[in-house]
Amino acid sequence: DLQMTQSPSTLSASVGDRVTITCRASQSISGWLAWYQQKPGKAPKLLIYKASNLESGVPSRFSGGGSGTEFTLTISSLQPDDFATYYCQHYNSFSWTFGQGTKVEIK
Amino acid sequence: QITLKESGPTLVKPTQTVTLTCSFSGFSLSTTGVGVGWIRQPPGKALEWLALIYWNDEKRYSPSLNSRLTIIKDTSKNQVVLTMTNMDPVDTATYYCAHTSPQSESSGYFTYYYYYMDVWGKGTTVTVSS
């Protein structure tokens, strides 16, 4: 079974910091990866699809990269609104697999 | 504008069957390429995909829960219904439905499709307790 592993599980950072979250797949998934942001008590919000495509309306400080088995989500300059939990997800046409999440906390 | 809203019982007893409804607007499940999926999230835990139904009535289920899940669509009502049998306290979670958008990739004579979840409902919380 495919496993998606995110690191770190928790990240402490300050406003203005550059932040990178890593997502590793247990087998190659080409570029079929999405990133979501979730705030407490809210539904996940799509940030990036196909590894590096920014969803409409998402600030340009978010960027995604990678292919195969290793992917990254980078926030170029962390803003107060960005403190949240982030999930990666592999998708195809028959299964959808999430990572365990990375919580970005205020340092 | 695409919107989705989940509804269902907030409290169910162990061994009972729960029926959750996703009511949506802004798209039709009879349009080629459209899908609606269900995802859940136990308190303080990660997201878990459960099931998905496509415009052509094809269905996909999580292998770990396949025997307990049934997903159907009612195109005329713009609804997708998920049924989960034999509920257990570990099934206590917030249940979300989501719209999926397709992407395609061609390789030789074949075209492969990939569906990502782009719009989510706000979720409905189900507690399983006696």
Coordinates of N, CA and C in Angstrom, one line a residue:
Chain A
D1 N 0.8 -1.2 0.0 CA 0.0 0.0 0.0 C 0.9 1.3 0.0
L2 N 0.4 2.3 -0.7 CA 1.1 3.5 -0.8 C 1.1 4.2 0.6
Q3 N 2.2 4.8 1.0 CA 2.2 5.6 2.2 C 2.8 6.9 1.9
M4 N 2.2 7.9 2.5 CA 2.6 9.3 2.3 C 3.1 9.8 3.7
T5 N 4.4 10.2 3.8 CA 5.0 10.6 5.1 C 5.5 12.0 5.0
Q6 N 5.0 12.8 5.9 CA 5.3 14.2 6.0 C 6.3 14.5 7.1
S7 N 7.2 15.4 6.8 CA 8.1 15.9 7.9 C 8.4 17.4 7.8
P8 N 8.5 18.0 8.9 CA 8.3 17.5 10.3 C 6.9 17.3 10.6
S9 N 6.6 16.7 11.7 CA 5.2 16.6 12.2 C 4.7 18.0 12.7
T10 N 5.6 18.7 13.4 CA 5.4 20.0 13.9 C 6.5 20.9 13.6
L11 N 6.2 22.1 13.2 CA 7.2 23.1 12.9 C 6.9 24.4 13.6
S12 N 7.9 25.0 14.3 CA 7.7 26.2 15.0 C 8.5 27.3 14.2
A13 N 7.8 28.4 13.8 CA 8.4 29.4 13.0 C 7.8 30.8 13.4
S14 N 8.5 31.8 12.9 CA 8.0 33.2 13.2 C 7.5 33.8 11.9
V15 N 6.7 34.8 12.1 CA 6.2 35.6 10.9 C 7.4 36.1 10.1
G16 N 7.4 35.9 8.8 CA 8.4 36.3 7.9 C 9.4 35.2 7.6
D17 N 9.4 34.1 8.3 CA 10.3 33.0 8.1 C 9.9 32.3 6.7
R18 N 10.9 31.7 6.1 CA 10.7 30.8 5.0 C 10.6 29.4 5.6
V19 N 9.5 28.7 5.2 CA 9.1 27.4 5.8 C 9.0 26.4 4.6
T20 N 9.6 25.2 4.9 CA 9.5 24.1 3.9 C 9.0 22.9 4.6
I21 N 8.0 22.3 4.0 CA 7.4 21.0 4.5 C 7.7 19.9 3.4
T22 N 8.1 18.8 3.9 CA 8.4 17.7 2.9 C 7.4 16.6 3.0
C23 N 7.1 16.0 1.9 CA 6.2 14.9 1.8 C 6.9 13.8 0.9
R24 N 7.0 12.6 1.5 CA 7.6 11.5 0.8 C 6.6 10.4 0.5
A25 N 6.6 9.9 -0.7 CA 5.8 8.7 -1.1 C 6.6 7.5 -1.0
S26 N 5.9 6.4 -0.6 CA 6.6 5.1 -0.5 C 6.9 4.5 -1.9
Q27 N 6.3 5.0 -2.9 CA 6.6 4.6 -4.3 C 6.4 5.8 -5.2
S28 N 6.9 5.7 -6.4 CA 6.8 6.9 -7.3 C 5.3 7.2 -7.6
I29 N 5.0 8.5 -7.5 CA 3.6 8.9 -7.8 C 3.7 10.0 -8.9
S30 N 4.8 10.0 -9.6 CA 5.0 11.0 -10.7 C 4.7 12.4 -10.0
G31 N 3.8 13.2 -10.6 CA 3.6 14.5 -10.0 C 2.2 14.7 -9.4
W32 N 1.5 13.6 -9.2 CA 0.1 13.6 -8.8 C 0.0 13.8 -7.3
L33 N 0.2 15.0 -6.9 CA 0.2 15.4 -5.5 C -0.4 16.7 -5.2
A34 N -1.2 16.8 -4.2 CA -1.9 18.0 -3.8 C -1.5 18.4 -2.4
W35 N -1.6 19.7 -2.1 CA -1.3 20.2 -0.7 C -2.6 20.9 -0.3
Y36 N -2.9 20.7 1.0 CA -4.1 21.4 1.6 C -3.7 22.1 2.9
Q37 N -4.4 23.1 3.2 CA -4.2 23.9 4.5 C -5.5 23.7 5.3
Q38 N -5.3 23.3 6.6 CA -6.5 23.2 7.4 C -6.3 24.0 8.7
K39 N -7.3 24.8 9.0 CA -7.3 25.5 10.3 C -8.3 24.8 11.2
P40 N -8.1 25.0 12.5 CA -8.9 24.3 13.5 C -10.4 24.5 13.3
G41 N -11.2 23.4 13.2 CA -12.6 23.5 13.1 C -13.1 23.8 11.7
K42 N -12.1 23.8 10.7 CA -12.5 24.2 9.3 C -12.1 23.0 8.4
A43 N -12.8 23.1 7.2 CA -12.5 22.1 6.2 C -11.1 22.4 5.6
P44 N -10.4 21.4 5.0 CA -9.2 21.6 4.3 C -9.5 22.5 3.1
K45 N -8.4 23.3 2.7 CA -8.5 24.1 1.6 C -7.4 23.8 0.6
L46 N -7.7 23.6 -0.6 CA -6.7 23.2 -1.6 C -5.7 24.4 -1.9
L47 N -4.5 24.1 -1.8 CA -3.4 25.1 -2.1 C -2.8 24.9 -3.4
I48 N -2.4 23.6 -3.6 CA -1.5 23.3 -4.8 C -2.0 21.9 -5.3
Y49 N -2.0 21.8 -6.6 CA -2.3 20.5 -7.3 C -1.2 20.2 -8.3
K50 N -1.2 18.9 -8.7 CA -0.1 18.4 -9.5 C 1.3 19.0 -9.1
A51 N 1.5 18.9 -7.9 CA 2.8 19.1 -7.3 C 3.2 20.6 -7.2
S52 N 2.9 21.4 -8.3 CA 3.4 22.7 -8.3 C 2.4 23.8 -8.8
N53 N 1.2 23.4 -9.1 CA 0.2 24.3 -9.7 C -0.5 25.0 -8.5
L54 N -0.5 26.3 -8.5 CA -1.1 27.1 -7.5 C -2.6 27.2 -7.8
E55 N -3.5 26.8 -6.8 CA -4.9 26.9 -7.0 C -5.3 28.4 -7.1
S56 N -6.3 28.7 -7.9 CA -6.7 30.1 -8.0 C -7.0 30.7 -6.7
G57 N -6.5 31.9 -6.5 CA -6.8 32.6 -5.3 C -5.9 32.4 -4.1
V58 N -5.0 31.4 -4.3 CA -4.0 31.1 -3.2 C -2.8 32.1 -3.4
P59 N -2.4 32.7 -2.3 CA -1.2 33.7 -2.4 C 0.0 33.1 -3.0
S60 N 0.7 33.9 -3.7 CA 1.9 33.4 -4.4 C 3.1 33.1 -3.5
R61 N 3.0 33.4 -2.2 CA 4.0 33.0 -1.2 C 4.1 31.4 -1.0
F62 N 3.0 30.8 -1.4 CA 3.0 29.3 -1.4 C 3.5 28.8 -2.7
S63 N 4.3 27.8 -2.6 CA 4.8 27.1 -3.8 C 5.1 25.6 -3.5
G64 N 4.9 24.8 -4.6 CA 5.2 23.4 -4.4 C 6.2 22.9 -5.4
G65 N 6.9 21.8 -5.1 CA 7.8 21.3 -6.0 C 8.0 19.8 -5.8
G66 N 8.8 19.2 -6.7 CA 9.1 17.8 -6.5 C 8.4 16.9 -7.5
S67 N 8.9 15.7 -7.6 CA 8.3 14.7 -8.5 C 8.8 13.3 -8.0
G68 N 8.1 12.3 -8.5 CA 8.5 10.9 -8.1 C 8.1 10.6 -6.7
T69 N 9.0 10.6 -5.7 CA 8.7 10.3 -4.4 C 8.9 11.4 -3.3
E70 N 9.5 12.5 -3.7 CA 9.8 13.6 -2.8 C 9.2 14.9 -3.2
F71 N 8.5 15.5 -2.4 CA 7.8 16.8 -2.7 C 7.9 17.8 -1.6
T72 N 7.8 19.0 -1.9 CA 7.9 20.1 -0.9 C 6.8 21.1 -1.1
L73 N 6.4 21.7 0.1 CA 5.6 22.8 0.1 C 6.4 23.9 0.8
T74 N 6.5 25.1 0.1 CA 7.3 26.2 0.7 C 6.4 27.4 0.9
I75 N 6.5 28.0 2.0 CA 5.9 29.3 2.2 C 7.1 30.3 2.3
S76 N 7.1 31.2 1.4 CA 8.3 32.1 1.3 C 8.5 33.1 2.4
S77 N 7.4 33.6 2.9 CA 7.4 34.5 4.0 C 6.1 34.3 4.9
L78 N 6.3 33.6 6.0 CA 5.2 33.1 6.8 C 4.4 34.3 7.3
Q79 N 3.1 34.3 7.1 CA 2.1 35.3 7.5 C 1.3 34.8 8.7
P80 N 0.7 35.7 9.5 CA -0.1 35.2 10.6 C -1.2 34.3 10.2
D81 N -1.8 34.5 9.0 CA -2.9 33.6 8.6 C -2.4 32.2 8.2
D82 N -1.1 32.0 8.1 CA -0.6 30.7 7.6 C -0.4 29.7 8.7
F83 N -0.6 30.1 10.0 CA -0.4 29.1 11.1 C -1.6 28.1 11.0
A84 N -1.3 26.9 10.7 CA -2.3 25.9 10.4 C -1.7 24.5 10.2
T85 N -2.5 23.5 9.9 CA -1.9 22.2 9.6 C -2.0 22.0 8.1
Y86 N -0.9 21.4 7.6 CA -0.8 21.2 6.1 C -0.8 19.7 5.8
Y87 N -1.5 19.3 4.8 CA -1.6 17.9 4.4 C -1.2 17.7 3.0
C88 N -0.4 16.7 2.7 CA -0.2 16.3 1.3 C -1.1 15.2 1.0
Q89 N -1.4 15.0 -0.3 CA -2.3 13.9 -0.7 C -1.9 13.5 -2.1
H90 N -1.7 12.2 -2.3 CA -1.6 11.6 -3.6 C -3.0 11.3 -4.2
Y91 N -3.2 11.6 -5.4 CA -4.5 11.3 -6.0 C -4.3 10.7 -7.4
N92 N -5.2 9.8 -7.8 CA -5.3 9.3 -9.1 C -6.8 9.1 -9.5
S93 N -7.1 8.0 -10.0 CA -8.6 7.8 -10.3 C -9.2 6.7 -9.5
F94 N -8.4 6.1 -8.6 CA -9.0 5.0 -7.9 C -8.7 5.0 -6.4
S95 N -7.8 5.9 -6.0 CA -7.5 6.0 -4.5 C -6.9 7.4 -4.2
W96 N -7.1 7.8 -3.0 CA -6.6 9.1 -2.5 C -6.0 8.9 -1.2
T97 N -4.7 9.2 -1.0 CA -3.9 8.9 0.2 C -3.3 10.2 0.8
F98 N -3.6 10.5 2.0 CA -3.1 11.7 2.7 C -1.9 11.4 3.5
G99 N -1.1 12.4 3.7 CA 0.0 12.3 4.7 C -0.6 12.6 6.1
Q100 N 0.2 12.5 7.1 CA -0.3 12.6 8.5 C -0.4 14.0 9.0
G101 N 0.1 14.9 8.2 CA -0.1 16.3 8.5 C 1.1 17.0 9.1
T102 N 1.3 18.3 8.9 CA 2.4 19.0 9.5 C 1.7 20.3 10.1
K103 N 1.9 20.4 11.4 CA 1.3 21.6 12.1 C 2.4 22.7 12.2
V104 N 2.0 23.9 11.6 CA 2.9 25.0 11.7 C 2.5 25.9 12.8
E105 N 3.3 26.0 13.8 CA 3.0 26.8 15.0 C 3.8 28.1 15.1
I106 N 3.3 29.0 16.0 CA 4.0 30.2 16.2 C 5.2 30.0 17.1
K107 N 6.4 30.4 16.8 CA 7.5 30.3 17.6 C 7.6 31.3 18.7
Chain B
Q1 N -20.5 29.1 -8.7 CA -19.7 28.8 -7.5 C -20.1 27.4 -7.0
I2 N -19.1 26.6 -6.8 CA -19.4 25.2 -6.3 C -19.5 25.2 -4.7
T3 N -20.6 24.7 -4.2 CA -20.7 24.5 -2.8 C -21.2 23.1 -2.4
L4 N -20.8 22.6 -1.3 CA -21.2 21.3 -0.8 C -21.5 21.4 0.6
K5 N -22.5 20.6 1.1 CA -22.9 20.6 2.5 C -23.3 19.2 2.9
E6 N -22.6 18.8 4.0 CA -22.9 17.5 4.5 C -24.0 17.5 5.6
S7 N -24.7 16.4 5.7 CA -25.7 16.3 6.7 C -25.9 14.9 7.1
G8 N -26.4 14.7 8.4 CA -26.6 13.4 8.9 C -26.7 13.4 10.4
P9 N -26.9 12.3 11.0 CA -27.1 12.2 12.5 C -25.8 12.6 13.2
T10 N -25.9 13.3 14.3 CA -24.7 13.7 15.1 C -24.3 12.6 16.0
L11 N -25.2 11.7 16.4 CA -25.0 10.6 17.4 C -25.6 9.3 16.9
V12 N -24.7 8.3 16.9 CA -25.2 7.0 16.5 C -24.7 6.0 17.5
K13 N -25.4 4.9 17.7 CA -25.0 3.9 18.6 C -24.1 2.8 17.9
P14 N -23.2 2.2 18.7 CA -22.4 1.1 18.1 C -23.2 0.1 17.5
T15 N -22.7 -0.4 16.4 CA -23.4 -1.5 15.5 C -24.4 -0.9 14.5
Q16 N -24.8 0.4 14.8 CA -25.8 1.0 13.9 C -25.2 1.3 12.5
T17 N -26.1 1.6 11.6 CA -25.7 2.1 10.2 C -26.0 3.6 10.2
V18 N -25.0 4.3 9.6 CA -25.2 5.7 9.5 C -25.3 6.1 8.0
T19 N -26.2 7.1 7.7 CA -26.4 7.5 6.4 C -26.1 9.0 6.3
L20 N -25.1 9.4 5.5 CA -24.7 10.8 5.4 C -25.0 11.3 4.0
T21 N -25.5 12.5 3.9 CA -25.9 13.1 2.6 C -25.0 14.3 2.3
C22 N -24.5 14.4 1.1 CA -23.8 15.5 0.6 C -24.7 16.2 -0.4
S23 N -25.1 17.4 -0.1 CA -26.0 18.2 -1.0 C -25.1 19.3 -1.7
F24 N -25.1 19.4 -3.0 CA -24.2 20.3 -3.6 C -24.9 21.2 -4.7
S25 N -24.2 22.2 -5.0 CA -24.7 23.2 -6.1 C -23.6 23.7 -6.8
G26 N -23.8 24.2 -8.0 CA -22.8 24.8 -8.8 C -22.2 23.8 -9.8
F27 N -22.6 22.6 -9.8 CA -22.2 21.6 -10.8 C -23.2 20.5 -10.8
S28 N -23.1 19.7 -11.9 CA -23.9 18.5 -12.0 C -23.1 17.2 -12.0
L29 N -23.6 16.2 -11.4 CA -22.9 14.9 -11.4 C -23.3 14.1 -12.6
S30 N -23.9 14.7 -13.5 CA -24.1 14.1 -14.8 C -23.2 14.6 -15.9
T31 N -22.3 15.6 -15.5 CA -21.4 16.1 -16.4 C -20.1 15.3 -16.4
T32 N -19.6 15.0 -17.6 CA -18.5 14.1 -17.8 C -17.3 14.7 -17.0
G33 N -16.6 13.8 -16.3 CA -15.4 14.2 -15.6 C -15.6 14.6 -14.1
V34 N -16.8 14.7 -13.7 CA -17.1 15.2 -12.3 C -17.2 14.0 -11.3
G35 N -16.7 14.2 -10.1 CA -16.8 13.2 -9.1 C -17.0 13.9 -7.7
V36 N -17.5 13.1 -6.8 CA -17.7 13.6 -5.4 C -17.2 12.5 -4.5
G37 N -16.4 12.9 -3.6 CA -15.8 12.0 -2.6 C -16.1 12.3 -1.2
W38 N -15.9 11.3 -0.3 CA -16.1 11.4 1.1 C -14.8 11.2 1.8
I39 N -14.5 12.0 2.8 CA -13.3 12.0 3.6 C -13.7 12.2 5.0
R40 N -13.0 11.5 6.0 CA -13.2 11.7 7.4 C -12.0 12.1 8.1
Q41 N -12.2 12.6 9.3 CA -11.1 13.1 10.2 C -11.5 12.9 11.6
P42 N -11.0 11.8 12.3 CA -11.2 11.7 13.7 C -10.6 12.9 14.5
P43 N -11.1 13.1 15.7 CA -10.6 14.3 16.4 C -9.1 14.2 16.6
G44 N -8.4 15.3 16.2 CA -7.0 15.4 16.4 C -6.2 14.5 15.5
K45 N -6.8 13.9 14.5 CA -6.0 13.0 13.7 C -6.1 13.5 12.2
A46 N -5.5 12.6 11.3 CA -5.3 13.0 9.9 C -6.6 12.7 9.1
L47 N -6.6 13.2 7.9 CA -7.6 13.0 7.0 C -7.5 11.6 6.4
E48 N -8.7 11.0 6.1 CA -8.7 9.6 5.6 C -9.8 9.6 4.5
W49 N -9.4 9.2 3.3 CA -10.4 9.1 2.2 C -11.2 7.8 2.4
L50 N -12.5 7.9 2.1 CA -13.4 6.8 2.3 C -14.0 6.3 1.0
A51 N -14.6 7.1 0.2 CA -15.2 6.6 -1.1 C -15.4 7.8 -2.0
L52 N -15.6 7.4 -3.3 CA -15.8 8.4 -4.3 C -16.7 7.9 -5.4
I53 N -17.6 8.7 -6.0 CA -18.5 8.3 -7.1 C -18.3 9.3 -8.2
Y54 N -18.2 8.7 -9.5 CA -18.1 9.5 -10.7 C -19.4 9.8 -11.4
W55 N -19.3 10.7 -12.3 CA -20.5 11.1 -13.1 C -21.1 9.9 -13.8
N56 N -20.3 8.9 -14.2 CA -20.7 7.7 -14.9 C -21.2 6.6 -14.0
D57 N -21.3 6.9 -12.7 CA -21.7 6.0 -11.6 C -20.6 4.9 -11.2
E58 N -19.4 5.1 -11.7 CA -18.3 4.3 -11.2 C -18.0 4.7 -9.8
K59 N -17.7 3.7 -9.0 CA -17.4 4.0 -7.6 C -16.1 3.4 -7.1
R60 N -15.5 4.1 -6.2 CA -14.2 3.7 -5.6 C -14.4 3.7 -4.1
Y61 N -13.8 2.7 -3.4 CA -13.8 2.6 -2.0 C -12.5 2.4 -1.4
S62 N -12.3 2.9 -0.2 CA -11.1 2.6 0.6 C -11.0 1.1 0.8
P63 N -9.9 0.5 0.5 CA -9.8 -1.0 0.7 C -10.1 -1.4 2.1
S64 N -9.6 -0.5 3.1 CA -9.8 -0.9 4.5 C -11.2 -0.8 5.0
L65 N -12.1 -0.1 4.3 CA -13.5 0.1 4.7 C -14.5 -0.4 3.7
N66 N -14.0 -1.0 2.6 CA -14.8 -1.3 1.5 C -16.0 -2.1 1.9
S67 N -15.9 -3.1 2.8 CA -17.0 -3.9 3.1 C -18.1 -3.2 3.9
R68 N -17.9 -2.0 4.4 CA -18.8 -1.3 5.2 C -19.5 -0.1 4.5
L69 N -19.0 0.2 3.4 CA -19.4 1.5 2.7 C -20.2 1.2 1.5
T70 N -21.2 2.1 1.3 CA -21.9 2.2 0.0 C -22.1 3.7 -0.4
I71 N -21.8 4.0 -1.6 CA -21.9 5.4 -2.1 C -22.9 5.4 -3.3
I72 N -23.8 6.3 -3.3 CA -24.7 6.4 -4.4 C -25.0 7.9 -4.7
K73 N -25.5 8.1 -5.9 CA -25.8 9.5 -6.2 C -27.2 9.6 -6.7
D74 N -27.8 10.8 -6.5 CA -29.1 11.1 -7.0 C -28.9 12.4 -7.8
T75 N -28.7 12.3 -9.0 CA -28.4 13.4 -9.9 C -29.5 14.4 -9.9
S76 N -30.8 14.0 -9.8 CA -31.9 14.9 -9.9 C -32.0 15.8 -8.7
K77 N -31.5 15.3 -7.5 CA -31.5 16.0 -6.3 C -30.2 16.7 -6.0
N78 N -29.2 16.5 -6.8 CA -27.8 17.0 -6.6 C -27.3 16.5 -5.2
Q79 N -27.4 15.2 -5.0 CA -26.9 14.7 -3.7 C -26.1 13.4 -4.0
V80 N -25.2 13.2 -3.0 CA -24.4 12.0 -2.9 C -24.6 11.4 -1.5
V81 N -24.9 10.2 -1.4 CA -25.2 9.6 -0.1 C -24.2 8.5 0.2
L82 N -23.6 8.6 1.4 CA -22.7 7.5 1.9 C -23.3 6.8 3.1
T83 N -23.3 5.5 3.0 CA -23.8 4.7 4.1 C -22.6 3.9 4.6
M84 N -22.5 3.9 6.0 CA -21.5 3.1 6.6 C -22.1 2.2 7.7
T85 N -21.9 0.9 7.6 CA -22.5 0.0 8.5 C -21.7 -0.3 9.7
N86 N -22.3 -1.0 10.7 CA -21.6 -1.5 11.9 C -20.7 -0.4 12.5
M87 N -21.2 0.7 12.8 CA -20.4 1.8 13.4 C -19.9 1.5 14.7
D88 N -18.7 2.0 15.0 CA -17.9 1.7 16.2 C -17.4 3.1 16.7
P89 N -17.1 3.2 18.0 CA -16.6 4.4 18.5 C -15.4 5.0 17.8
V90 N -14.6 4.1 17.2 CA -13.4 4.6 16.4 C -13.8 5.3 15.1
D91 N -15.1 5.2 14.7 CA -15.6 5.9 13.6 C -16.0 7.3 13.9
T92 N -15.9 7.7 15.2 CA -16.2 9.1 15.6 C -15.3 10.0 14.8
A93 N -15.9 10.9 14.1 CA -15.1 11.8 13.2 C -15.9 12.9 12.6
T94 N -15.3 13.9 12.0 CA -15.9 14.8 11.1 C -15.9 14.2 9.7
Y95 N -17.0 14.2 9.1 CA -17.1 13.6 7.7 C -17.3 14.7 6.7
Y96 N -16.4 14.8 5.7 CA -16.5 15.8 4.7 C -16.8 15.2 3.3
C97 N -17.5 15.9 2.5 CA -17.6 15.6 1.1 C -16.8 16.6 0.3
A98 N -16.4 16.2 -0.9 CA -15.6 17.1 -1.7 C -15.8 16.9 -3.2
H99 N -15.8 18.0 -4.0 CA -15.9 17.9 -5.4 C -14.5 17.6 -6.0
T100 N -14.4 16.8 -7.0 CA -13.1 16.5 -7.7 C -13.1 17.1 -9.1
S101 N -11.9 17.6 -9.5 CA -11.7 18.0 -10.8 C -10.7 17.1 -11.5
P102 N -10.9 16.9 -12.8 CA -10.0 16.0 -13.5 C -8.8 16.6 -14.1
Q103 N -7.7 15.9 -14.2 CA -6.5 16.2 -15.0 C -6.2 15.0 -15.8
S104 N -5.6 15.2 -17.0 CA -5.3 14.1 -17.8 C -3.9 14.1 -18.3
E105 N -3.4 12.9 -18.6 CA -2.0 12.7 -19.1 C -2.0 11.6 -20.2
S106 N -1.5 12.0 -21.3 CA -1.5 11.0 -22.4 C -0.1 10.3 -22.5
S107 N -0.2 9.0 -22.8 CA 1.0 8.2 -22.9 C 0.7 7.2 -24.1
G108 N 1.3 7.5 -25.2 CA 1.1 6.7 -26.3 C -0.4 6.8 -26.8
Y109 N -1.0 5.6 -26.9 CA -2.4 5.6 -27.3 C -3.4 5.8 -26.2
F110 N -2.9 5.9 -25.0 CA -3.8 5.9 -23.8 C -3.8 7.3 -23.1
T111 N -4.9 7.6 -22.6 CA -5.1 8.9 -21.8 C -5.5 8.5 -20.4
Y112 N -4.7 8.9 -19.4 CA -5.0 8.6 -18.0 C -5.6 9.8 -17.3
Y113 N -6.5 9.6 -16.4 CA -7.2 10.7 -15.7 C -6.9 10.6 -14.2
Y114 N -6.7 11.8 -13.6 CA -6.4 12.0 -12.2 C -7.3 13.0 -11.6
Y115 N -7.8 12.7 -10.4 CA -8.9 13.6 -9.9 C -8.5 14.1 -8.5
Y116 N -8.4 15.4 -8.4 CA -8.0 16.0 -7.1 C -9.2 16.7 -6.5
M117 N -9.2 16.8 -5.2 CA -10.3 17.4 -4.5 C -10.2 18.9 -4.3
D118 N -11.0 19.6 -5.0 CA -10.7 21.1 -5.1 C -11.7 21.9 -4.2
V119 N -12.9 21.4 -4.0 CA -13.8 22.2 -3.1 C -14.4 21.2 -2.1
W120 N -14.4 21.6 -0.9 CA -14.8 20.8 0.2 C -16.1 21.4 0.9
G121 N -16.9 20.6 1.5 CA -17.9 21.0 2.4 C -17.3 21.3 3.7
K122 N -18.2 21.9 4.6 CA -17.7 22.2 5.9 C -17.6 21.1 6.9
G123 N -18.2 20.0 6.5 CA -18.1 18.8 7.3 C -19.3 18.6 8.3
T124 N -19.5 17.4 8.7 CA -20.6 17.0 9.7 C -19.9 16.1 10.7
T125 N -20.2 16.3 12.0 CA -19.6 15.5 13.0 C -20.5 14.4 13.4
V126 N -19.9 13.2 13.4 CA -20.6 12.0 13.9 C -19.9 11.4 15.1
T127 N -20.7 11.2 16.1 CA -20.1 10.6 17.4 C -20.8 9.2 17.5
V128 N -20.0 8.2 17.8 CA -20.5 6.9 18.0 C -20.3 6.5 19.4
S129 N -21.4 6.4 20.1 CA -21.4 6.1 21.5 C -22.7 5.5 22.0
S130 N -22.7 4.6 23.0 CA -23.9 4.0 23.5 C -24.5 4.9 24.6

